[in-house]
Coordinates of C-alpha atoms and ligand atoms in Angstrom, one line a residue:
X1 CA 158.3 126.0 134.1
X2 CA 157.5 127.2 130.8
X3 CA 154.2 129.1 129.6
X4 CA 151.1 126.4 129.4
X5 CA 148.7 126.4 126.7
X6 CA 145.7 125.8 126.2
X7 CA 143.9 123.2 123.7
X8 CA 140.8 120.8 123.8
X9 CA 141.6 117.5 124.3
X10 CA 140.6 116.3 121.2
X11 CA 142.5 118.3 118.7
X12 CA 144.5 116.4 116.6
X13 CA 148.4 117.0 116.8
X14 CA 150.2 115.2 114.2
X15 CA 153.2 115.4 111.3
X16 CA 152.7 115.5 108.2
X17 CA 154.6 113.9 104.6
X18 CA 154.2 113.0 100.8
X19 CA 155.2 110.2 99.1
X20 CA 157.8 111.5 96.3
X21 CA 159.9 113.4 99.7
X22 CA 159.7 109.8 101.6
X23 CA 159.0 106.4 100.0
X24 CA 161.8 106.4 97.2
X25 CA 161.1 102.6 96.1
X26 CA 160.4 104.2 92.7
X27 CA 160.7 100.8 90.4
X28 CA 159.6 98.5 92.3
X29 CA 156.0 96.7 92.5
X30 CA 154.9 98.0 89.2
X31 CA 155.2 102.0 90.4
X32 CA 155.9 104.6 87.4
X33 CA 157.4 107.5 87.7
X34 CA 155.3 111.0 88.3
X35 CA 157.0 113.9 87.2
X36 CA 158.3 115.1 90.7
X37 CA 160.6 112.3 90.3
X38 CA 161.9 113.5 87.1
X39 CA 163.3 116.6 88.3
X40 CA 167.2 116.5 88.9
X41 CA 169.1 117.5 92.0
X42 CA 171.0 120.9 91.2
X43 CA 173.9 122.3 93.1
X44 CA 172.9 125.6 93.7
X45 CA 175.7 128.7 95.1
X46 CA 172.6 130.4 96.5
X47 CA 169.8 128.6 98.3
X48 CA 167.4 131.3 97.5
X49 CA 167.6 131.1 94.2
X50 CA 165.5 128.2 92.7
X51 CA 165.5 129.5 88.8
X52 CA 167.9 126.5 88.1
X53 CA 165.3 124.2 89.2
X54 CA 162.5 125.3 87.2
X55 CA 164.3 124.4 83.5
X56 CA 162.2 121.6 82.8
X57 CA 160.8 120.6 79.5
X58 CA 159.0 117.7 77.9
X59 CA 162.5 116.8 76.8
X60 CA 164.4 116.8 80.0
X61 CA 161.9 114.6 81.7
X62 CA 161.6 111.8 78.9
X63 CA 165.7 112.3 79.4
X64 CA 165.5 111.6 82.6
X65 CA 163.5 107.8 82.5
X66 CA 166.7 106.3 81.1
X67 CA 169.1 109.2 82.6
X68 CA 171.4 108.7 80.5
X69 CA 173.3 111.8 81.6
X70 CA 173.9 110.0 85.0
X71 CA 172.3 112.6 86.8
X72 CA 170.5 112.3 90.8
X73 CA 166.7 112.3 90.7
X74 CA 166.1 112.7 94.6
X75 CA 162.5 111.9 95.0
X76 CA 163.2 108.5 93.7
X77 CA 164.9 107.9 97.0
X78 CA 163.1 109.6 99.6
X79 CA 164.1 109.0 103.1
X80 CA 163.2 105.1 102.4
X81 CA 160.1 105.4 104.4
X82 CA 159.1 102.4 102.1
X83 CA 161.2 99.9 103.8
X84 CA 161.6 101.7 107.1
X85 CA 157.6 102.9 107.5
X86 CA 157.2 100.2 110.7
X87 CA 160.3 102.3 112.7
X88 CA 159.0 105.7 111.5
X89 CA 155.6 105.0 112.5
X90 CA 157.1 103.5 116.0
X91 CA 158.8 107.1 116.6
X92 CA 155.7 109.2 115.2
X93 CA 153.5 107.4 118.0
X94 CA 156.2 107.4 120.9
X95 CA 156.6 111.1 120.0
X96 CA 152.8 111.6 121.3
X97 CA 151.5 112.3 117.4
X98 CA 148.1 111.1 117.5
X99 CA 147.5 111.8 113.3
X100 CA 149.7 110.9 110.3
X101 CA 149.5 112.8 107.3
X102 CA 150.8 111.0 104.6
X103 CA 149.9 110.5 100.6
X104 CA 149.0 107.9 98.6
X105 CA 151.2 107.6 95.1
X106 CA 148.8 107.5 92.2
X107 CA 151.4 105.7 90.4
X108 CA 151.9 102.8 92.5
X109 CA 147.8 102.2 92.1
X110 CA 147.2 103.6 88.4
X111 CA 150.4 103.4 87.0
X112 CA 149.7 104.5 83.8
X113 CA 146.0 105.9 85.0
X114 CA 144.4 104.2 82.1
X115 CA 144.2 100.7 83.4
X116 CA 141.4 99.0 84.4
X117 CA 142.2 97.1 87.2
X118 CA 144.3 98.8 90.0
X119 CA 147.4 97.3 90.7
X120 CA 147.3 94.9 94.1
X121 CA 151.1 95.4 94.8
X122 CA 150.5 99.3 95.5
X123 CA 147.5 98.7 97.7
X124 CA 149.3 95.9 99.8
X125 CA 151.9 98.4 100.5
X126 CA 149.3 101.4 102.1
X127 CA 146.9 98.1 103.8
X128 CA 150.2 97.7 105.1
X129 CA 151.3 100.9 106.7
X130 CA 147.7 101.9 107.3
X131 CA 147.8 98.1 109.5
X132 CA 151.0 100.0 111.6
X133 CA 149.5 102.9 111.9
X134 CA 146.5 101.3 113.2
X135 CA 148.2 99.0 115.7
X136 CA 150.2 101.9 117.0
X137 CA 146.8 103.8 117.8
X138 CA 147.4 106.8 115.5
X139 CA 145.0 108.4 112.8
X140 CA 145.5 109.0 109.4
X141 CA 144.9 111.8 107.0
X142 CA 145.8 111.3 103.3
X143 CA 146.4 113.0 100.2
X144 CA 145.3 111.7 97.1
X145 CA 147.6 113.5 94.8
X146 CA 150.9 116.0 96.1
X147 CA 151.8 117.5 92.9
X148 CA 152.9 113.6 91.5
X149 CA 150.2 112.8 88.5
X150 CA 152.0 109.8 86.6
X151 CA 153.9 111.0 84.0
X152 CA 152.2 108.1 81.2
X153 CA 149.1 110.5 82.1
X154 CA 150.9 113.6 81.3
X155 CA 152.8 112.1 78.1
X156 CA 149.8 110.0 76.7
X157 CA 147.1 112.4 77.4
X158 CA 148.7 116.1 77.9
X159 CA 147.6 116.1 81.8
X160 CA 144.9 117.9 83.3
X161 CA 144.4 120.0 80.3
X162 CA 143.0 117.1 79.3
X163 CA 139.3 116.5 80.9
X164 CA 139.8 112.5 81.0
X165 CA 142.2 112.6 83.0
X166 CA 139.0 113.5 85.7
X167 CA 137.8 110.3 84.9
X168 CA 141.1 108.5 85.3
X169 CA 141.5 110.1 89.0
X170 CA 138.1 109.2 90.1
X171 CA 138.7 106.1 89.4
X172 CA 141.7 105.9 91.4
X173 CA 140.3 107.9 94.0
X174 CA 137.2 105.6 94.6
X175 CA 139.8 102.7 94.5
X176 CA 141.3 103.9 97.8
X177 CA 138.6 105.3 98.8
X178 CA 136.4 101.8 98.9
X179 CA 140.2 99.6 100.0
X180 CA 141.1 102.4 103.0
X181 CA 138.2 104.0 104.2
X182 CA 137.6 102.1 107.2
X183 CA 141.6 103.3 107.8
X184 CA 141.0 107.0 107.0
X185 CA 138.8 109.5 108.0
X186 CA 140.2 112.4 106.7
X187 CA 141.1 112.6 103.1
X188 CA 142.6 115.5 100.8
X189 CA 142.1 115.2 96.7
X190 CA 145.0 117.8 96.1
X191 CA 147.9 119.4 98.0
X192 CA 148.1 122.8 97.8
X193 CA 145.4 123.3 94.7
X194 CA 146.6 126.4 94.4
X195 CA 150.5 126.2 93.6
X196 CA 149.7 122.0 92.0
X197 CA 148.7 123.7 88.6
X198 CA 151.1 126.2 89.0
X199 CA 154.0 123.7 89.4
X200 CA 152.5 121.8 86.6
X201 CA 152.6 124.6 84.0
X202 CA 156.2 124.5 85.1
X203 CA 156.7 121.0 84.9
X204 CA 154.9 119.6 82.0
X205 CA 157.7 122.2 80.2
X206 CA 155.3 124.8 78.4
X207 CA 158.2 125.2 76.0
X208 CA 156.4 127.6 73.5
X209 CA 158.9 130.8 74.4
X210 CA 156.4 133.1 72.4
X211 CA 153.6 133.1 74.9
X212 CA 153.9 135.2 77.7
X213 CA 153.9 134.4 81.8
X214 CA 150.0 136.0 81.2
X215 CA 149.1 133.4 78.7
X216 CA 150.5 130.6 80.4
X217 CA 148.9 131.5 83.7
X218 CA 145.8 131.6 81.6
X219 CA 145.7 128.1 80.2
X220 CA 146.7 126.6 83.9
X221 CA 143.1 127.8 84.9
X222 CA 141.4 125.5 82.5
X223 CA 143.7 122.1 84.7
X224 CA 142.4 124.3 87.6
X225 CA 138.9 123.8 86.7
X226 CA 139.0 120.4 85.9
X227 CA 140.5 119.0 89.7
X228 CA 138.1 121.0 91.2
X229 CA 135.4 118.9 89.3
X230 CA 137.5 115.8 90.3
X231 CA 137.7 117.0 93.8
X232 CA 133.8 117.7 93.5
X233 CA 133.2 114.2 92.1
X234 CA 135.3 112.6 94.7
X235 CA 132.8 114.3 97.9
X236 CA 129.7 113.4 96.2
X237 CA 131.4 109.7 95.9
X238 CA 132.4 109.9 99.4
X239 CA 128.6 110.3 100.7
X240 CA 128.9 106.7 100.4
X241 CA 130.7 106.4 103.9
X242 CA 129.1 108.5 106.4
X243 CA 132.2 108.2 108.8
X244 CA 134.8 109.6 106.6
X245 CA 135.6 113.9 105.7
X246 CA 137.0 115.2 102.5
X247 CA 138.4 118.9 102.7
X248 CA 140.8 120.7 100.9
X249 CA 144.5 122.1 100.8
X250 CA 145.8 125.5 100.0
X251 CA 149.4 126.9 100.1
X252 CA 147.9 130.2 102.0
X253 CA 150.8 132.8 102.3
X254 CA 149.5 135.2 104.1
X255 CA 150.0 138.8 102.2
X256 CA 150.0 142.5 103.8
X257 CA 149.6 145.7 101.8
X258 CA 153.4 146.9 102.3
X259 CA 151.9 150.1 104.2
X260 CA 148.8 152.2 104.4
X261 CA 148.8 153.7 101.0
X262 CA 145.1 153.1 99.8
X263 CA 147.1 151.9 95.9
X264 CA 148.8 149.1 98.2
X265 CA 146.0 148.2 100.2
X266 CA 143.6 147.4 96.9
X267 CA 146.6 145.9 95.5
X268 CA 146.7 143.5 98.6
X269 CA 143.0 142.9 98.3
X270 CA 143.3 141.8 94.5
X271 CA 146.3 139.6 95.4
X272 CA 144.0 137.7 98.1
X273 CA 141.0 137.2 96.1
X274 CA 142.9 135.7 93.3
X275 CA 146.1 134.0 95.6
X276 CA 143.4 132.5 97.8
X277 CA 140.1 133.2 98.9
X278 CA 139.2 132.2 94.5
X279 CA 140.0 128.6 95.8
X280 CA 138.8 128.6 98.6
X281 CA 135.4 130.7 97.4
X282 CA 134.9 127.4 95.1
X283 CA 135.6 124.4 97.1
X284 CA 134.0 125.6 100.2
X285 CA 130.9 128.4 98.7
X286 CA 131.3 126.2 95.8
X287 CA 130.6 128.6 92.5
X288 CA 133.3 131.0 91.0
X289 CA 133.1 134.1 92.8
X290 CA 132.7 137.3 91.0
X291 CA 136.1 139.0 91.4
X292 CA 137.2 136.2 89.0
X293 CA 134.9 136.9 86.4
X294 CA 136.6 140.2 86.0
X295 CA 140.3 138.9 86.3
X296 CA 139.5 136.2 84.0
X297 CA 138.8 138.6 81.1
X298 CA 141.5 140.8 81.7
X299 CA 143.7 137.8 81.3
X300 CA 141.9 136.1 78.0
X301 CA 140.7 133.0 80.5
X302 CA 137.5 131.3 78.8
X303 CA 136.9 128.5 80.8
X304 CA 135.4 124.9 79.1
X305 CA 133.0 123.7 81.3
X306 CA 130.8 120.9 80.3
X307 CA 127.0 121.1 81.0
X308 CA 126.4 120.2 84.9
X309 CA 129.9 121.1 86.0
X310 CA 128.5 124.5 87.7
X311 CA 125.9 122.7 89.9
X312 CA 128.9 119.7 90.7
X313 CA 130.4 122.4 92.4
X314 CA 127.8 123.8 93.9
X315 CA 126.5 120.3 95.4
X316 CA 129.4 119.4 96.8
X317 CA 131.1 121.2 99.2
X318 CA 134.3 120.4 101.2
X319 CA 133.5 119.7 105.0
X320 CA 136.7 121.8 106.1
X321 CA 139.7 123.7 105.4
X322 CA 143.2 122.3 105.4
X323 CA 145.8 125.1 104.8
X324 CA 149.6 125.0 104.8
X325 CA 151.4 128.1 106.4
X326 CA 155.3 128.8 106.5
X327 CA 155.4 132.5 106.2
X328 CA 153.7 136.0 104.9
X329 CA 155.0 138.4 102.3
X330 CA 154.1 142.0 101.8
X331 CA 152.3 143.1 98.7
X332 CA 152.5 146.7 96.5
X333 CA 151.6 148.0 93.3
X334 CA 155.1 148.6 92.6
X335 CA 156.8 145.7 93.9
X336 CA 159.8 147.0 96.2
X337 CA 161.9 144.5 97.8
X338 CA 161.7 141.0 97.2
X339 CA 162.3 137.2 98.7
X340 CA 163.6 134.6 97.0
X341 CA 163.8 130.7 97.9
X342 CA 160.2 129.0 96.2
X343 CA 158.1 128.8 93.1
X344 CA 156.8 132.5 94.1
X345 CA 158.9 135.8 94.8
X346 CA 157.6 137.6 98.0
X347 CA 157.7 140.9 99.1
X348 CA 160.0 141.3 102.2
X349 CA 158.5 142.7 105.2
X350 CA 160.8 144.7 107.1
X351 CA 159.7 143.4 110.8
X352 CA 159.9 139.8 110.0
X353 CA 163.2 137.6 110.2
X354 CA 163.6 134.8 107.3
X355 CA 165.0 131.8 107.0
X356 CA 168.3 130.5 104.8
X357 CA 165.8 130.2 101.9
X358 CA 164.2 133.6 102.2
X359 CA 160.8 132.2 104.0
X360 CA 159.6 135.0 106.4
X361 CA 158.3 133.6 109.9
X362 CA 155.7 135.0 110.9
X363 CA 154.0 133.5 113.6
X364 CA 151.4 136.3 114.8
X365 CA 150.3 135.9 110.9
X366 CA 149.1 132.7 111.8
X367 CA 146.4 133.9 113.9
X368 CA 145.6 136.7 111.8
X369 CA 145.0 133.8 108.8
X370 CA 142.8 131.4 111.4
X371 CA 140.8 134.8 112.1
X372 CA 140.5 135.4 108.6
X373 CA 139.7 131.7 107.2
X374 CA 137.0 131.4 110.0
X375 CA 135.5 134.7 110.0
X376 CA 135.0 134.1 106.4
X377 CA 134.1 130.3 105.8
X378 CA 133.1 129.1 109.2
X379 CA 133.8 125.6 108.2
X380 CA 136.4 123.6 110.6
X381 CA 140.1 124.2 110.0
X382 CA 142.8 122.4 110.2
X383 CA 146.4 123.5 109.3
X384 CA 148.1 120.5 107.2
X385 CA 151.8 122.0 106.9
X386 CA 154.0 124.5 109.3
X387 CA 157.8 124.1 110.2
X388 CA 161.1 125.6 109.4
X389 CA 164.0 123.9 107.2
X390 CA 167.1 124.4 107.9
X391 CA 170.9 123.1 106.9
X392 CA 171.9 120.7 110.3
X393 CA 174.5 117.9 111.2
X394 CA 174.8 115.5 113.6
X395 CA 176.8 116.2 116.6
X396 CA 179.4 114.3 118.2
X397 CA 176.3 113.3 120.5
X398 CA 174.2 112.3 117.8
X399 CA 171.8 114.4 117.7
X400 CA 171.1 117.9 116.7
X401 CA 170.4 121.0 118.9
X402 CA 167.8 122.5 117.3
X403 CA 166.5 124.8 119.4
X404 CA 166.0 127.3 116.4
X405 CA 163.0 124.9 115.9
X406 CA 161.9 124.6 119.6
X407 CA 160.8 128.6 119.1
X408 CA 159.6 128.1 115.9
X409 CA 157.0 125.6 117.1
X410 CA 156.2 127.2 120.5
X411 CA 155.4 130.3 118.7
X412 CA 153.2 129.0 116.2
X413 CA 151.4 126.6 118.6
X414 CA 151.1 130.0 120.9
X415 CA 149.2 131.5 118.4
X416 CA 147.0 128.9 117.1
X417 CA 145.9 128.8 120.9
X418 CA 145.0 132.6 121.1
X419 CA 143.2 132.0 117.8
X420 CA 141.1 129.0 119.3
X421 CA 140.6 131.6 122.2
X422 CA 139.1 134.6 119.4
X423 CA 136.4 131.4 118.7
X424 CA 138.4 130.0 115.8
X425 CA 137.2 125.7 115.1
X426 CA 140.8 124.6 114.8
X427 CA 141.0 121.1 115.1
X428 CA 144.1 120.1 114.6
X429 CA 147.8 120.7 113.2
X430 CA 150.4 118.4 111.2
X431 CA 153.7 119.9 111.1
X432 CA 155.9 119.6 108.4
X433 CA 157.1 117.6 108.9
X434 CA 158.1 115.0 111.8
X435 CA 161.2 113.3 109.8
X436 CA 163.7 114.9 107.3
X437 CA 162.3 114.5 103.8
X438 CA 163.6 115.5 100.2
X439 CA 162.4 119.0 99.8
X440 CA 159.8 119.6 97.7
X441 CA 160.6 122.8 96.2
X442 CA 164.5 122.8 95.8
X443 CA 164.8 118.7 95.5
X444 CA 167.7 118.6 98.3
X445 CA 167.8 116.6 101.4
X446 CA 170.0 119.1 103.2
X447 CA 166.8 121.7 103.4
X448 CA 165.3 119.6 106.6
X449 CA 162.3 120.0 108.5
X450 CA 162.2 116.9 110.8
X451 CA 162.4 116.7 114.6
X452 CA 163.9 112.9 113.5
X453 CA 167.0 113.5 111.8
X454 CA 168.0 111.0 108.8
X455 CA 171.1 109.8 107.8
X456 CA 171.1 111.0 104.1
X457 CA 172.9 113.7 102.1
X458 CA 171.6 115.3 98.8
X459 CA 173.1 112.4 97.0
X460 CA 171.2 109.9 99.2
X461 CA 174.6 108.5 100.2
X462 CA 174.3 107.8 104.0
X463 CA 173.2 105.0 106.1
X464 CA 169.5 106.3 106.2
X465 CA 169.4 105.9 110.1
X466 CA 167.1 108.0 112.0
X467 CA 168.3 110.0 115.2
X468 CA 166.5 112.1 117.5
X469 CA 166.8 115.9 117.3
X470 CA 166.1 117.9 121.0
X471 CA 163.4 118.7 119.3
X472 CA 161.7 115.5 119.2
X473 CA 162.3 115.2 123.3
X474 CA 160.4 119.0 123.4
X475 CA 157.6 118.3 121.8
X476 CA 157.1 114.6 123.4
X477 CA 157.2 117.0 126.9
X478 CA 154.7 119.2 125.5
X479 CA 152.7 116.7 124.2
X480 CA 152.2 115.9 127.8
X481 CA 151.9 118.9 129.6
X482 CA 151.2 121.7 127.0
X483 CA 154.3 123.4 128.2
X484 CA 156.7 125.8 125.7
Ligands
BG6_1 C1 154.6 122.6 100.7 C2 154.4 121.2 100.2 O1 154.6 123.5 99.7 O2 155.7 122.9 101.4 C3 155.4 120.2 100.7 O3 153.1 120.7 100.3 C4 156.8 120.9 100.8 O4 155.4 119.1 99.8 C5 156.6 122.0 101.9 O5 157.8 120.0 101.1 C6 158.0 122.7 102.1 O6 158.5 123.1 100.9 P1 160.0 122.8 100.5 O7 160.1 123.3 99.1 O8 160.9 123.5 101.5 O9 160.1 121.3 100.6

């Protein structure tokens, strides 16, 4: 018998997804294209090292809408969720999930963000799976945007540099909003605020070489500012429906000072005010917190606010905390070691084993973050993303032993229930994610998270069948008895 655990009844277990890593479906129904689906697959030697990835311009992307250069644009394809969502959902359920994270795609709604009518074919498709996920018992939590603005927003208006583009989101928010609500309770404006902008100074290709990492970093604050007006706009539209929550999403890798040296331990403190606790300190306190003030000037940041947009953010509040957590890093003022494998370099911690991509697993760390999120904010928490990829293949059973997993999961659910022990509100956990996906970060298929394996390879040549990893029977029996 294994060690039992203990959590309230209630608390929500679930998986979590995105569209651009599941639907594919990318032309059809009147969808555009957002820029995550105009970034090519690369063939990397080394897994860890994403620099490849990151040469995107203006250029490359308007290359890639008629591809011309043949090349593979994986989140096009997904894992074909859109055709296959009714046997997914099926498996989610009979796996004892009892929430679904998913998203919504902006451009299957607002294809090109400035129309005025939304488009009906997009919304059939969500009525629809929000219908399966209804009749199959389980609730949903959805992301309004994961990192996939519409590229005609991006092209036509320069993105979220551009404060129209607020208006163009809140329209599409309220849109699903008004359509869903009575299918959704829980509802996140942005994935990961903190790393969206980032990725999108990447992608919307700052080609100027003459300004410096500084300068660009500088000018993502001012997109920064305007989503967290939209995300402001979108609870004070939300007040509408008493019955349903908005909270938010951060990428929180949790950092220590590399050792006791008091020069490391500031440095560590700096890192956290501006890494995370700024975004949080906004969306949840709901003003710009002072340490920015100061950061800001060091970095040449004046912000453009229009008059009103303080008091928007003070007004309105998230309701609670979503966070993703894969790993920690170490920070010091002269950075020693480092980690490779996504958009950020980490500092290695010498205690901690890493994954094939560099990501350090760190499960005690997820306490230490609950302890640290509540103690600090006292608002409910919830943790949105946490799992391991990993390169698998089917064996000659059909299925994948993937006990590497099974302890992955065991330890972090361990911990979250030593943290709900300390007093922590945790009230629930999607893992990242329930079914192999396209990755995010490094576009491949191969990097896979699921306890359902699919039948796809970084070419998305494969039958696309779904199989059942051991890990999928583990955590149906600990669904049931709270066993690892
Ligand atoms: C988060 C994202 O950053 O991490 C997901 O919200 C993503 O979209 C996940 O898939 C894992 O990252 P990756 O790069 O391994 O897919």
């Amino acid at each position: 018998m294994g060690k039992k655990l203990e959590f309230p009844q209630e608390f929500l277990w679930g998986g979590a997804t995105a569209a651009t890593q599941i639907e594919g479906a990318y032309d059809v129904d009147g969808k555009s294209l957002s820029i995550m689906e105009m970034i090519p697959f690369v063939e990397l030697e080394d897994r860890k090292d994403l620099s490849k990835t990151r040469n995107l311009t203006m250029q490359s992307f308007l290359d890639s809408i008629e591809n011309k250069k043949g090349l593979h644009y994986p989140k096009r394809f997904g894992n074909d969720f859109y055709h296959r969502y009714k046997e997914d959902i099926r498996l989610f359920k009979e796996a004892g999930l009892k929430i679904f994270r998913m998203s919504i795609a902006w451009t299957r709604i607002f294809p090109n963000g400035d129309e005025k009518e939304p488009n009906q074919k997009g919304l059939e498709f969500y009525r629809n799976v929000f219908e399966e996920c209804k009749k199959q018992g389980l609730e949903v939590m959805v992301t309004m945007n994961h990192f996939d603005t519409p590229f005609p927003i991006i092209q036509n208006y320069n993105g979220w540099k551009n404060r129209e583009v607020i208006d163009m989101y809140l329209k599409y928010a309220k849109v699903i909003i008004d359509e869903f609500n009575q299918y959704v309770k829980y509802w996140l404006p942005f994935n990961e605020i903190n790393l969206g902008v980032l990725f999108s100074a990447i992608a919307t290709g700052e080609e100027d070489a003459s300004k410096s990492f500084v300068e660009k970093l500088a000018a993502t604050y001012q997109e920064l500012h305007h989503q967290f007006i939209a995300q402001a706009k979108v609870v004070e539209y939300s007040k509408k429906y008493e019955h349903i929550k908005i909270g938010c999403m951060v990428a929180d890798t949790t950092t220590y000072p590399l050792d006791c040296n008091p020069i490391n331990v500031l440095e560590n403190q700096q890192k956290e005010q501006m890494k995370k606790f700024f975004y949080y300190d906004v969306m949840i306190k709901g003003e710009y917190p002072s340490y920015s003030k100061r950061f800001f000037k060091e970095i040449g940041v004046n912000l453009e606010m229009a008059s009103g947009d303080l008091e928007i953010l003070k007004n309105n509040p998230v309701e609670f905390i979503t966070f993703s957590y894969y790993m920690s890093s170490t920070i010091s003022k002269e950075m020693g070691e480092l980690t490779e494998g996504n958009l950020m370099r980490l500092g290695k911690n010498p205690f901690l084993k890493a994954t094939d991509w560099g990501w350090q697993i760190d499960p005690l760390g997820l306490r230490y973050t609950l302890n640290q999120l509540w103690d600090r904010y006292q608002v409910p928490l919830f943790i949105s993303e946490n799992g391991i990829g990993v390169l698998e293949k089917l064996n000659a059973n059909n299925t994948v032993e993937d006990d590497y997993r099974i302890d992955y999961l065991g330890q972090h659910f361990e911990q979250m229930s030593e943290a709900i022990k300390d007093g922590v509100d945790l009230f629930g956990y999607t893992m990242w994610t329930p079914i192999d996906v396209v990755s995010a970060g490094s576009n491949e298929f191969s990097k896979r998270y699921g306890m359902i394996f699919v039948d796809y390879d970084d070419y998305h040549n494969g039958t696309g069948d779904r199989y059942l990893k051991k890990s999928y029977h583990w955590f149906k029996n600990f669904m049931e008895t709270k066993e690892i």
